[in-house]
Amino acid sequence: MKSTKTATININLVPKDPFFETLLGRGLKWALSAGRYIVMFTELIVVLSFVTRFYLDRQVTDLNRDIFQKEAVIGSYGDFEQEVRDVQERLDQYQQIEQEGNIVDTFPSLAEVIPSGVELEELVIYPEKVALKGAVSSQKSLNVLINNLQISKDFHSIVVSNIESESSQSSGFSFQLTAQTQEVVTQKAVKKTNTVKSK
């Protein structure tokens, strides 16, 4: 007995549209089949844009909050800076007044220690010292001047920087010296004072 074979027959009762066989038809068919992927890709781009916009808005909000806080801190520093400037200005005024007072007080003190026979050619008064340049008629007058400066309570640390004879025929001398108007307390002296107090 021979075996029977079945054959599959596909019958398409819908006739093919000849339009889709044309170049325009094939292009339209491809666009319709690929269009859904384009739509899905476009929707994905829109969703990503929305998420990115939400993230960036949050970043901008946090940044504005940080800027506001830092502005407040900077504003408080501005008040502190103004106070520091006011204090510095007062200190400058105090130092200027102190310097003027030092200059005023120095003239009477110099008048007391400068003996006769001393002629000042130059006098410079600094906040903490005086510089004298002049001439003396004799060695004795110069010795008296230096001695008076050393024993005066208004002058300290006398330094004679130059002594020159004016001429071979004259007994006079020209001199330059400096003297501190404020006593300089060395670190060693301060340490010694603290040691004595601790005992």
GROMACS .gro file of C-alpha atoms in nm:
model
  199
    1MET     CA    1   0.000   0.000   0.000
    2LYS     CA    2   0.145   0.329  -0.107
    3SER     CA    3   0.161   0.615   0.148
    4THR     CA    4  -0.020   0.933   0.059
    5LYS     CA    5   0.155   1.271   0.080
    6THR     CA    6  -0.027   1.586   0.173
    7ALA     CA    7   0.062   1.910  -0.002
    8THR     CA    8   0.009   2.251   0.157
    9ILE     CA    9  -0.148   2.502  -0.070
   10ASN     CA   10  -0.162   2.872   0.029
   11ILE     CA   11  -0.431   3.062  -0.145
   12ASN     CA   12  -0.424   3.443  -0.111
   13LEU     CA   13  -0.758   3.575  -0.212
   14VAL     CA   14  -0.648   3.938  -0.158
   15PRO     CA   15  -0.493   4.065  -0.473
   16LYS     CA   16  -0.164   4.258  -0.444
   17ASP     CA   17  -0.182   4.627  -0.494
   18PRO     CA   18   0.045   4.717  -0.780
   19PHE     CA   19   0.115   5.053  -0.605
   20PHE     CA   20   0.341   4.880  -0.352
   21GLU     CA   21   0.550   4.743  -0.639
   22THR     CA   22   0.646   5.095  -0.738
   23LEU     CA   23   0.941   5.288  -0.590
   24LEU     CA   24   0.711   5.522  -0.398
   25GLY     CA   25   0.504   5.232  -0.272
   26ARG     CA   26   0.806   5.039  -0.146
   27GLY     CA   27   0.932   5.353   0.029
   28LEU     CA   28   0.595   5.411   0.195
   29LYS     CA   29   0.576   5.047   0.304
   30TRP     CA   30   0.923   5.068   0.459
   31ALA     CA   31   0.830   5.393   0.637
   32LEU     CA   32   0.516   5.233   0.782
   33SER     CA   33   0.706   4.930   0.911
   34ALA     CA   34   0.997   5.132   1.053
   35GLY     CA   35   0.779   5.417   1.173
   36ARG     CA   36   0.687   5.244   1.498
   37TYR     CA   37   1.054   5.220   1.593
   38ILE     CA   38   1.099   5.587   1.514
   39VAL     CA   39   0.799   5.669   1.733
   40MET     CA   40   0.937   5.456   2.018
   41PHE     CA   41   1.277   5.622   1.988
   42THR     CA   42   1.117   5.967   1.988
   43GLU     CA   43   0.913   5.883   2.299
   44LEU     CA   44   1.231   5.761   2.470
   45ILE     CA   45   1.403   6.091   2.388
   46VAL     CA   46   1.107   6.283   2.531
   47VAL     CA   47   1.112   6.081   2.855
   48LEU     CA   48   1.488   6.128   2.893
   49SER     CA   49   1.448   6.501   2.831
   50PHE     CA   50   1.180   6.521   3.099
   51VAL     CA   51   1.394   6.333   3.352
   52THR     CA   52   1.698   6.546   3.267
   53ARG     CA   53   1.493   6.865   3.301
   54PHE     CA   54   1.369   6.752   3.642
   55TYR     CA   55   1.727   6.674   3.753
   56LEU     CA   56   1.860   7.007   3.627
   57ASP     CA   57   1.577   7.197   3.797
   58ARG     CA   58   1.665   7.028   4.123
   59GLN     CA   59   2.032   7.119   4.075
   60VAL     CA   60   1.941   7.483   4.005
   61THR     CA   61   1.723   7.493   4.317
   62ASP     CA   62   2.003   7.355   4.534
   63LEU     CA   63   2.252   7.595   4.377
   64ASN     CA   64   2.027   7.896   4.443
   65ARG     CA   65   1.985   7.786   4.805
   66ASP     CA   66   2.362   7.753   4.849
   67ILE     CA   67   2.416   8.095   4.690
   68PHE     CA   68   2.162   8.251   4.925
   69GLN     CA   69   2.331   8.095   5.229
   70LYS     CA   70   2.675   8.207   5.115
   71GLU     CA   71   2.546   8.559   5.050
   72ALA     CA   72   2.422   8.571   5.408
   73VAL     CA   73   2.762   8.455   5.536
   74ILE     CA   74   2.944   8.709   5.317
   75GLY     CA   75   2.708   8.979   5.440
   76SER     CA   76   2.795   8.899   5.801
   77TYR     CA   77   3.166   8.912   5.712
   78GLY     CA   78   3.106   9.252   5.557
   79ASP     CA   79   2.988   9.390   5.891
   80PHE     CA   80   3.288   9.234   6.065
   81GLU     CA   81   3.524   9.380   5.804
   82GLN     CA   82   3.376   9.725   5.859
   83GLU     CA   83   3.429   9.689   6.234
   84VAL     CA   84   3.791   9.587   6.176
   85ARG     CA   85   3.843   9.890   5.953
   86ASP     CA   86   3.692  10.117   6.218
   87VAL     CA   87   3.923   9.972   6.483
   88GLN     CA   88   4.224  10.007   6.251
   89GLU     CA   89   4.132  10.368   6.180
   90ARG     CA   90   4.108  10.441   6.552
   91LEU     CA   91   4.447  10.276   6.609
   92ASP     CA   92   4.600  10.489   6.335
   93GLN     CA   93   4.453  10.801   6.490
   94TYR     CA   94   4.582  10.696   6.832
   95GLN     CA   95   4.931  10.633   6.694
   96GLN     CA   96   4.927  10.969   6.521
   97ILE     CA   97   4.821  11.144   6.841
   98GLU     CA   98   5.086  10.950   7.035
   99GLN     CA   99   5.350  11.048   6.781
  100GLU     CA  100   5.248  11.414   6.797
  101GLY     CA  101   5.262  11.396   7.176
  102ASN     CA  102   5.605  11.237   7.156
  103ILE     CA  103   5.729  11.518   6.930
  104VAL     CA  104   5.589  11.785   7.161
  105ASP     CA  105   5.743  11.622   7.469
  106THR     CA  106   6.080  11.568   7.300
  107PHE     CA  107   6.163  11.937   7.247
  108PRO     CA  108   6.168  12.033   7.618
  109SER     CA  109   6.368  11.719   7.698
  110LEU     CA  110   6.628  11.805   7.433
  111ALA     CA  111   6.649  12.163   7.557
  112GLU     CA  112   6.738  12.029   7.903
  113VAL     CA  113   7.021  11.800   7.787
  114ILE     CA  114   7.186  12.013   7.515
  115PRO     CA  115   7.459  12.227   7.676
  116SER     CA  116   7.598  12.554   7.551
  117GLY     CA  117   7.851  12.518   7.273
  118VAL     CA  118   7.638  12.266   7.080
  119GLU     CA  119   7.495  12.380   6.747
  120LEU     CA  120   7.239  12.148   6.586
  121GLU     CA  121   7.243  12.134   6.208
  122GLU     CA  122   6.979  11.865   6.171
  123LEU     CA  123   6.717  11.724   6.407
  124VAL     CA  124   6.485  11.439   6.308
  125ILE     CA  125   6.223  11.314   6.555
  126TYR     CA  126   6.082  10.967   6.493
  127PRO     CA  127   5.805  10.798   6.693
  128GLU     CA  128   6.061  10.602   6.897
  129LYS     CA  129   6.391  10.787   6.858
  130VAL     CA  130   6.563  11.115   6.772
  131ALA     CA  131   6.856  11.171   6.535
  132LEU     CA  132   7.089  11.465   6.594
  133LYS     CA  133   7.354  11.606   6.364
  134GLY     CA  134   7.555  11.911   6.456
  135ALA     CA  135   7.880  12.063   6.572
  136VAL     CA  136   8.039  12.129   6.911
  137SER     CA  137   8.298  12.387   7.000
  138SER     CA  138   8.503  12.147   7.213
  139GLN     CA  139   8.540  11.787   7.322
  140LYS     CA  140   8.408  11.885   7.662
  141SER     CA  141   8.076  12.007   7.519
  142LEU     CA  142   8.033  11.680   7.330
  143ASN     CA  143   8.106  11.477   7.643
  144VAL     CA  144   7.852  11.681   7.840
  145LEU     CA  145   7.588  11.626   7.569
  146ILE     CA  146   7.640  11.249   7.563
  147ASN     CA  147   7.646  11.231   7.944
  148ASN     CA  148   7.325  11.434   7.973
  149LEU     CA  149   7.150  11.204   7.725
  150GLN     CA  150   7.265  10.896   7.916
  151ILE     CA  151   7.145  11.016   8.256
  152SER     CA  152   6.817  11.158   8.124
  153LYS     CA  153   6.507  10.950   8.194
  154ASP     CA  154   6.362  11.053   7.857
  155PHE     CA  155   6.638  10.907   7.637
  156HIS     CA  156   6.783  10.557   7.614
  157SER     CA  157   7.031  10.357   7.404
  158ILE     CA  158   7.253  10.645   7.296
  159VAL     CA  159   7.447  10.560   6.977
  160VAL     CA  160   7.716  10.795   6.843
  161SER     CA  161   7.757  10.707   6.475
  162ASN     CA  162   8.012  10.969   6.371
  163ILE     CA  163   8.260  11.214   6.526
  164GLU     CA  164   8.490  11.418   6.305
  165SER     CA  165   8.727  11.704   6.370
  166GLU     CA  166   8.624  12.011   6.175
  167SER     CA  167   8.979  12.126   6.094
  168SER     CA  168   9.330  12.109   6.227
  169GLN     CA  169   9.312  12.472   6.335
  170SER     CA  170   8.982  12.432   6.521
  171SER     CA  171   8.904  12.244   6.841
  172GLY     CA  172   8.548  12.179   6.731
  173PHE     CA  173   8.391  11.852   6.621
  174SER     CA  174   8.099  11.750   6.403
  175PHE     CA  175   7.890  11.460   6.529
  176GLN     CA  176   7.593  11.237   6.453
  177LEU     CA  177   7.404  11.040   6.714
  178THR     CA  178   7.068  10.874   6.783
  179ALA     CA  179   6.878  10.822   7.106
  180GLN     CA  180   6.572  10.613   7.179
  181THR     CA  181   6.280  10.809   7.324
  182GLN     CA  182   6.105  10.491   7.441
  183GLU     CA  183   6.288  10.237   7.650
  184VAL     CA  184   6.335   9.906   7.471
  185VAL     CA  185   6.267   9.608   7.697
  186THR     CA  186   6.461   9.306   7.575
  187GLN     CA  187   6.324   8.954   7.587
  188LYS     CA  188   6.594   8.856   7.836
  189ALA     CA  189   6.490   9.132   8.074
  190VAL     CA  190   6.125   9.032   8.048
  191LYS     CA  191   6.214   8.668   8.119
  192LYS     CA  192   6.420   8.772   8.420
  193THR     CA  193   6.134   8.985   8.553
  194ASN     CA  194   5.889   8.696   8.517
  195THR     CA  195   6.131   8.466   8.700
  196VAL     CA  196   6.159   8.709   8.990
  197LYS     CA  197   5.780   8.738   9.011
  198SER     CA  198   5.735   8.360   9.013
  199LYS     CA  199   5.975   8.328   9.308
   0.00000   0.00000   0.00000
